[in-house]
Amino acid sequence: MKAMPKLAPAAPELVHLTITEASRLIAARRLSPVELVEAFLARIAATEDRLHAYITVLGDEALAAARQAEADIAAGRYKGPLHGIPFAVKDNYHVVGVRTTGASRLMLDYVADETATAIERLTAAGAILLGKLNTWEYGTGTGEIHDDLPFPLARNPWNTDRFTGGSSTGAGVAVAAGSAMFALGSDTGGSVRLPAAAAGVQGMKATYGVVSRAGILPNCWSLDVAGPLTWTCEDNALVLRTIAGHDPRDPGSADRLVPDYLQGIGAGIAGMVIGVIRDLGPDAPSMQPDTRANLEAMEAVLEDLGARLVEISLPAPLSGYRQIVGAINWGESYSIHERDFLERADLMGKALRDKMTAGFTMRAVDYIAAQRRRRELAQSTDAVLSACDAVLAPCTFLTAPTFDDQETLTKFTFGAATSIFNATGHPALSICNGFDADGMPTSAQIVGRWFDEATVYRVARAYEAATPWRAERPVL
Amino acid sequence: MTDTTPWTIDEIAAYAARYGLTRLEPAHLERMREIADKVALASAAIPRMPRKSDEPAPVFRVPLT
């Protein structure tokens, strides 16, 4: 279902614009949404045989929407900074009339009868959906690669022999490669931030409840957070501002006003107190030297920008958070997929089947113990984080490994420091903070107080503006 | 408090059958035995909350929509 109109080769100068740059040109009528969408469809056509970022490309629909956007803008009906901007979504977001697969053999023929609230909000703002992106089955995996799903593995645009991170595999790839101007993923234990880290883009897991999950295949109700992946932090804030806000269709949705994350984003960080988490306990993975060096250099940049850095300690080691997230995920995910596991487990990939098997053998009392412990950990962690304006934490402990190294693949995913903030619900942004000796992106997390995404973006924007990493794009 | 004695293959087969999995391949049954042991160990490692009033996260909210 990769419907592709015939197009001229991609124009790299267009597909590598940021949203902010493109929207200025569109608003000034110096760039046509049709020209922009054609450039992205040409980029997809030119790169998909190597990257496999997409499961479904909606070429004709995107071009029709672009023509409508062009006509509306010409008639003076400009909707704002996302009008005419092309994006893509992980293939666990529903779009009415379009197939949702979840990258699963269980859903290859499923055509959605609803549209995710986040997509409705984006298209109402004028954004144009290019297609549905590759993922691990139902967002499930420990990082081990079994290559047993119905679609080819997505490949890292910085080096196609390297891992993409998951589970929103295609989302990080598409944004880095310039085959989507931004993407939406979903994050249960790191599934937005890990692919962002692997691909050198910025990925936000907002506070639990900020973004509606209505119309998205659930993985684990009490941990799932939908979120954007973008090239810059400013773009990320713009997308989150559009998709955030209360939605009665999602029982976990927070009923709060959404602040303008862009207001004050460029105000700098002089005088801010930034907590630094350096030690995640004795069972945290050892950190690759280049990743450590770039994290230390990031601390120095933040200090140079006027922030006061203070080392902080979390109330539990990384493993203490990970065990909670794992147990909750086993229980809730099994509850979602029980019938399929009992009747059609043979259609599941190994990663999903293993998780279902874990859920099948788990006791209810252990799930409830995990939720009780989670609440206590969230409160004690918040007491530490809320003493700071924001916090700098590791993201992955190494750069994206090659596909054939199962032990390191698991370390990249399962050993990452991302699940801490799924357990606690705090907002956490994965941000590119340099490259290793092989040219692969390194990453860190900037973490905020509950519902204070604005400060996270402010810190990230200051760091991004002071460093050269956004000038580097993968060569394809 | 928690018995983390490893499951035997016969125990796991009986458990699977009791809860509806009656046609498992031997390889999946063996994998289930391995995973069940890991789950039991991981679950036993979750700290139990000291007070009975320590509730889980409030996932049930009213009014219901």
Short mmCIF file of C-alpha atoms in Angstrom, two decimals, chain A residues 23-217:
data_model
loop_
_atom_site.label_atom_id
_atom_site.label_comp_id
_atom_site.label_asym_id
_atom_site.label_seq_id
_atom_site.Cartn_x
_atom_site.Cartn_y
_atom_site.Cartn_z
CA SER A 23 6.10 27.95 7.67
CA ARG A 24 7.61 31.43 7.32
CA LEU A 25 8.07 30.82 3.59
CA ILE A 26 4.55 29.42 3.23
CA ALA A 27 3.01 32.32 5.15
CA ALA A 28 4.89 34.76 2.91
CA ARG A 29 3.68 32.78 -0.15
CA ARG A 30 7.28 32.12 -1.19
CA LEU A 31 6.83 28.36 -0.84
CA SER A 32 3.91 26.35 -2.11
CA PRO A 33 2.59 23.50 0.07
CA VAL A 34 2.29 21.48 -3.16
CA GLU A 35 5.96 22.02 -3.94
CA LEU A 36 6.86 21.07 -0.39
CA VAL A 37 4.77 17.90 -0.30
CA GLU A 38 6.09 16.87 -3.73
CA ALA A 39 9.65 17.28 -2.43
CA PHE A 40 8.90 15.02 0.55
CA LEU A 41 7.19 12.38 -1.59
CA ALA A 42 10.18 12.42 -3.92
CA ARG A 43 12.48 12.04 -0.93
CA ILE A 44 10.45 9.07 0.30
CA ALA A 45 10.63 7.50 -3.17
CA ALA A 46 14.38 8.03 -3.29
CA THR A 47 15.21 6.65 0.16
CA GLU A 48 12.64 4.03 1.13
CA ASP A 49 14.45 1.13 -0.50
CA ARG A 50 17.29 1.75 1.96
CA LEU A 51 15.48 3.09 5.05
CA HIS A 52 12.07 1.33 5.24
CA ALA A 53 10.73 4.15 7.41
CA TYR A 54 7.19 3.89 6.05
CA ILE A 55 4.57 1.15 6.15
CA THR A 56 1.96 3.16 4.23
CA VAL A 57 2.51 6.24 2.07
CA LEU A 58 -0.57 8.38 1.41
CA GLY A 59 0.84 10.13 -1.65
CA ASP A 60 -2.37 11.03 -3.49
CA GLU A 61 -4.14 12.09 -0.31
CA ALA A 62 -1.18 14.27 0.72
CA LEU A 63 -1.05 15.97 -2.67
CA ALA A 64 -4.79 16.65 -2.57
CA ALA A 65 -4.44 18.16 0.90
CA ALA A 66 -1.50 20.26 -0.29
CA ARG A 67 -3.54 21.64 -3.20
CA GLN A 68 -6.33 22.50 -0.77
CA ALA A 69 -3.84 24.21 1.55
CA GLU A 70 -2.43 26.20 -1.34
CA ALA A 71 -5.90 27.32 -2.40
CA ASP A 72 -6.86 28.24 1.17
CA ILE A 73 -3.70 30.26 1.73
CA ALA A 74 -4.11 32.04 -1.62
CA ALA A 75 -7.66 32.94 -0.57
CA GLY A 76 -6.43 34.44 2.70
CA ARG A 77 -7.42 31.50 4.91
CA TYR A 78 -3.99 30.88 6.43
CA LYS A 79 -4.39 28.70 9.52
CA GLY A 80 -1.04 29.21 11.21
CA PRO A 81 2.47 27.79 11.36
CA LEU A 82 1.55 24.17 10.60
CA HIS A 83 -0.50 25.02 7.52
CA GLY A 84 0.98 23.07 4.61
CA ILE A 85 3.60 21.26 6.75
CA PRO A 86 4.01 17.53 5.91
CA PHE A 87 4.21 14.97 8.71
CA ALA A 88 3.90 11.23 9.34
CA VAL A 89 2.75 9.05 12.23
CA LYS A 90 3.75 5.74 13.75
CA ASP A 91 1.50 3.02 12.40
CA ASN A 92 -0.34 2.66 15.68
CA TYR A 93 -2.26 5.91 15.11
CA HIS A 94 -5.65 5.42 13.47
CA VAL A 95 -6.80 7.42 10.46
CA VAL A 96 -10.35 6.74 9.34
CA GLY A 97 -10.41 4.70 6.13
CA VAL A 98 -6.68 3.90 6.29
CA ARG A 99 -5.06 0.64 7.32
CA THR A 100 -3.51 0.50 10.83
CA THR A 101 -1.18 -2.47 11.19
CA GLY A 102 0.78 -1.89 14.38
CA ALA A 103 3.41 -3.77 12.33
CA SER A 104 1.56 -6.93 13.33
CA ARG A 105 0.33 -9.91 11.31
CA LEU A 106 -2.70 -9.74 13.59
CA MET A 107 -3.82 -6.48 11.95
CA LEU A 108 -2.66 -6.56 8.34
CA ASP A 109 -6.20 -6.08 7.02
CA TYR A 110 -7.53 -3.69 9.68
CA VAL A 111 -8.95 -0.44 8.30
CA ALA A 112 -9.59 2.17 10.98
CA ASP A 113 -13.02 3.65 11.62
CA GLU A 114 -11.73 6.57 13.69
CA THR A 115 -8.94 9.14 13.59
CA ALA A 116 -6.57 9.79 16.47
CA THR A 117 -7.27 13.06 18.27
CA ALA A 118 -3.66 14.18 17.79
CA ILE A 119 -3.99 13.78 14.02
CA GLU A 120 -7.34 15.56 13.99
CA ARG A 121 -5.74 18.51 15.78
CA LEU A 122 -2.81 18.62 13.39
CA THR A 123 -4.91 18.43 10.25
CA ALA A 124 -7.26 21.08 11.65
CA ALA A 125 -4.16 23.27 11.96
CA GLY A 126 -3.42 22.59 8.28
CA ALA A 127 -0.67 19.98 8.60
CA ILE A 128 -0.57 17.35 5.85
CA LEU A 129 -0.29 13.61 6.59
CA LEU A 130 2.24 11.84 4.36
CA GLY A 131 1.77 8.34 5.73
CA LYS A 132 2.21 5.76 8.48
CA LEU A 133 5.62 4.84 9.86
CA ASN A 134 7.37 1.62 10.78
CA THR A 135 7.30 0.37 14.38
CA TRP A 136 7.91 -2.68 16.51
CA GLU A 137 4.83 -4.85 16.86
CA TYR A 138 2.33 -2.99 19.06
CA GLY A 139 5.27 -0.91 20.31
CA THR A 140 6.87 -3.94 21.95
CA GLY A 141 10.51 -4.92 22.26
CA THR A 142 13.59 -5.09 24.43
CA GLY A 143 15.88 -4.13 21.56
CA GLU A 144 16.68 -7.65 20.44
CA ILE A 145 16.24 -7.95 16.69
CA HIS A 146 14.37 -11.00 15.44
CA ASP A 147 13.38 -9.63 12.01
CA ASP A 148 10.16 -11.65 12.20
CA LEU A 149 7.58 -8.91 11.53
CA PRO A 150 5.69 -8.46 8.25
CA PHE A 151 7.65 -5.36 7.21
CA PRO A 152 11.39 -4.90 6.66
CA LEU A 153 13.44 -3.42 9.48
CA ALA A 154 13.79 0.37 9.40
CA ARG A 155 17.40 1.45 8.94
CA ASN A 156 19.34 4.30 10.53
CA PRO A 157 20.00 7.09 7.98
CA TRP A 158 23.38 7.91 9.57
CA ASN A 159 24.53 4.38 8.75
CA THR A 160 22.11 1.82 7.40
CA ASP A 161 23.96 -1.01 9.15
CA ARG A 162 22.98 0.59 12.46
CA PHE A 163 19.95 0.17 14.67
CA THR A 164 17.13 2.74 14.67
CA GLY A 165 16.05 2.49 18.29
CA GLY A 166 12.42 1.65 18.94
CA SER A 167 9.65 1.22 19.11
CA SER A 168 8.82 4.28 16.92
CA THR A 169 11.51 3.09 14.50
CA GLY A 170 10.32 4.88 11.37
CA ALA A 171 9.64 8.16 13.16
CA GLY A 172 13.25 8.92 14.07
CA VAL A 173 14.45 7.73 10.69
CA ALA A 174 11.97 9.83 8.69
CA VAL A 175 12.72 13.07 10.54
CA ALA A 176 16.50 12.63 10.34
CA ALA A 177 16.40 11.58 6.69
CA GLY A 178 14.09 14.38 5.61
CA SER A 179 11.27 12.07 4.57
CA ALA A 180 8.88 13.74 7.06
CA MET A 181 9.17 17.26 8.44
CA PHE A 182 7.99 15.93 11.79
CA ALA A 183 6.60 12.68 13.13
CA LEU A 184 4.42 11.42 15.97
CA GLY A 185 5.39 8.38 17.99
CA SER A 186 4.32 6.84 21.27
CA ASP A 187 6.41 6.16 24.37
CA THR A 188 5.77 3.50 27.04
CA GLY A 189 9.34 3.04 28.28
CA GLY A 190 11.28 5.23 25.83
CA SER A 191 9.74 4.56 22.42
CA VAL A 192 9.83 8.21 21.31
CA ARG A 193 13.13 9.12 22.96
CA LEU A 194 15.13 6.05 21.92
CA PRO A 195 14.51 6.36 18.17
CA ALA A 196 15.11 10.10 18.51
CA ALA A 197 18.44 9.34 20.23
CA ALA A 198 19.46 6.79 17.60
CA ALA A 199 18.67 9.14 14.74
CA GLY A 200 19.94 12.41 16.25
CA VAL A 201 16.57 14.17 16.43
CA GLN A 202 14.62 15.69 19.32
CA GLY A 203 11.85 13.56 20.85
CA MET A 204 9.44 14.63 23.58
CA LYS A 205 7.61 12.43 26.05
CA ALA A 206 5.39 15.01 27.69
CA THR A 207 3.86 14.72 31.15
CA TYR A 208 1.50 11.73 31.36
CA GLY A 209 -1.93 12.98 30.30
CA VAL A 210 -0.85 16.04 28.29
CA VAL A 211 -1.38 14.40 24.87
CA SER A 212 -4.52 12.41 24.11
CA ARG A 213 -4.04 8.73 23.22
CA ALA A 214 -7.55 8.45 21.79
CA GLY A 215 -7.38 6.70 18.43
CA ILE A 216 -3.94 5.19 19.11
CA LEU A 217 -3.48 1.44 19.62
#
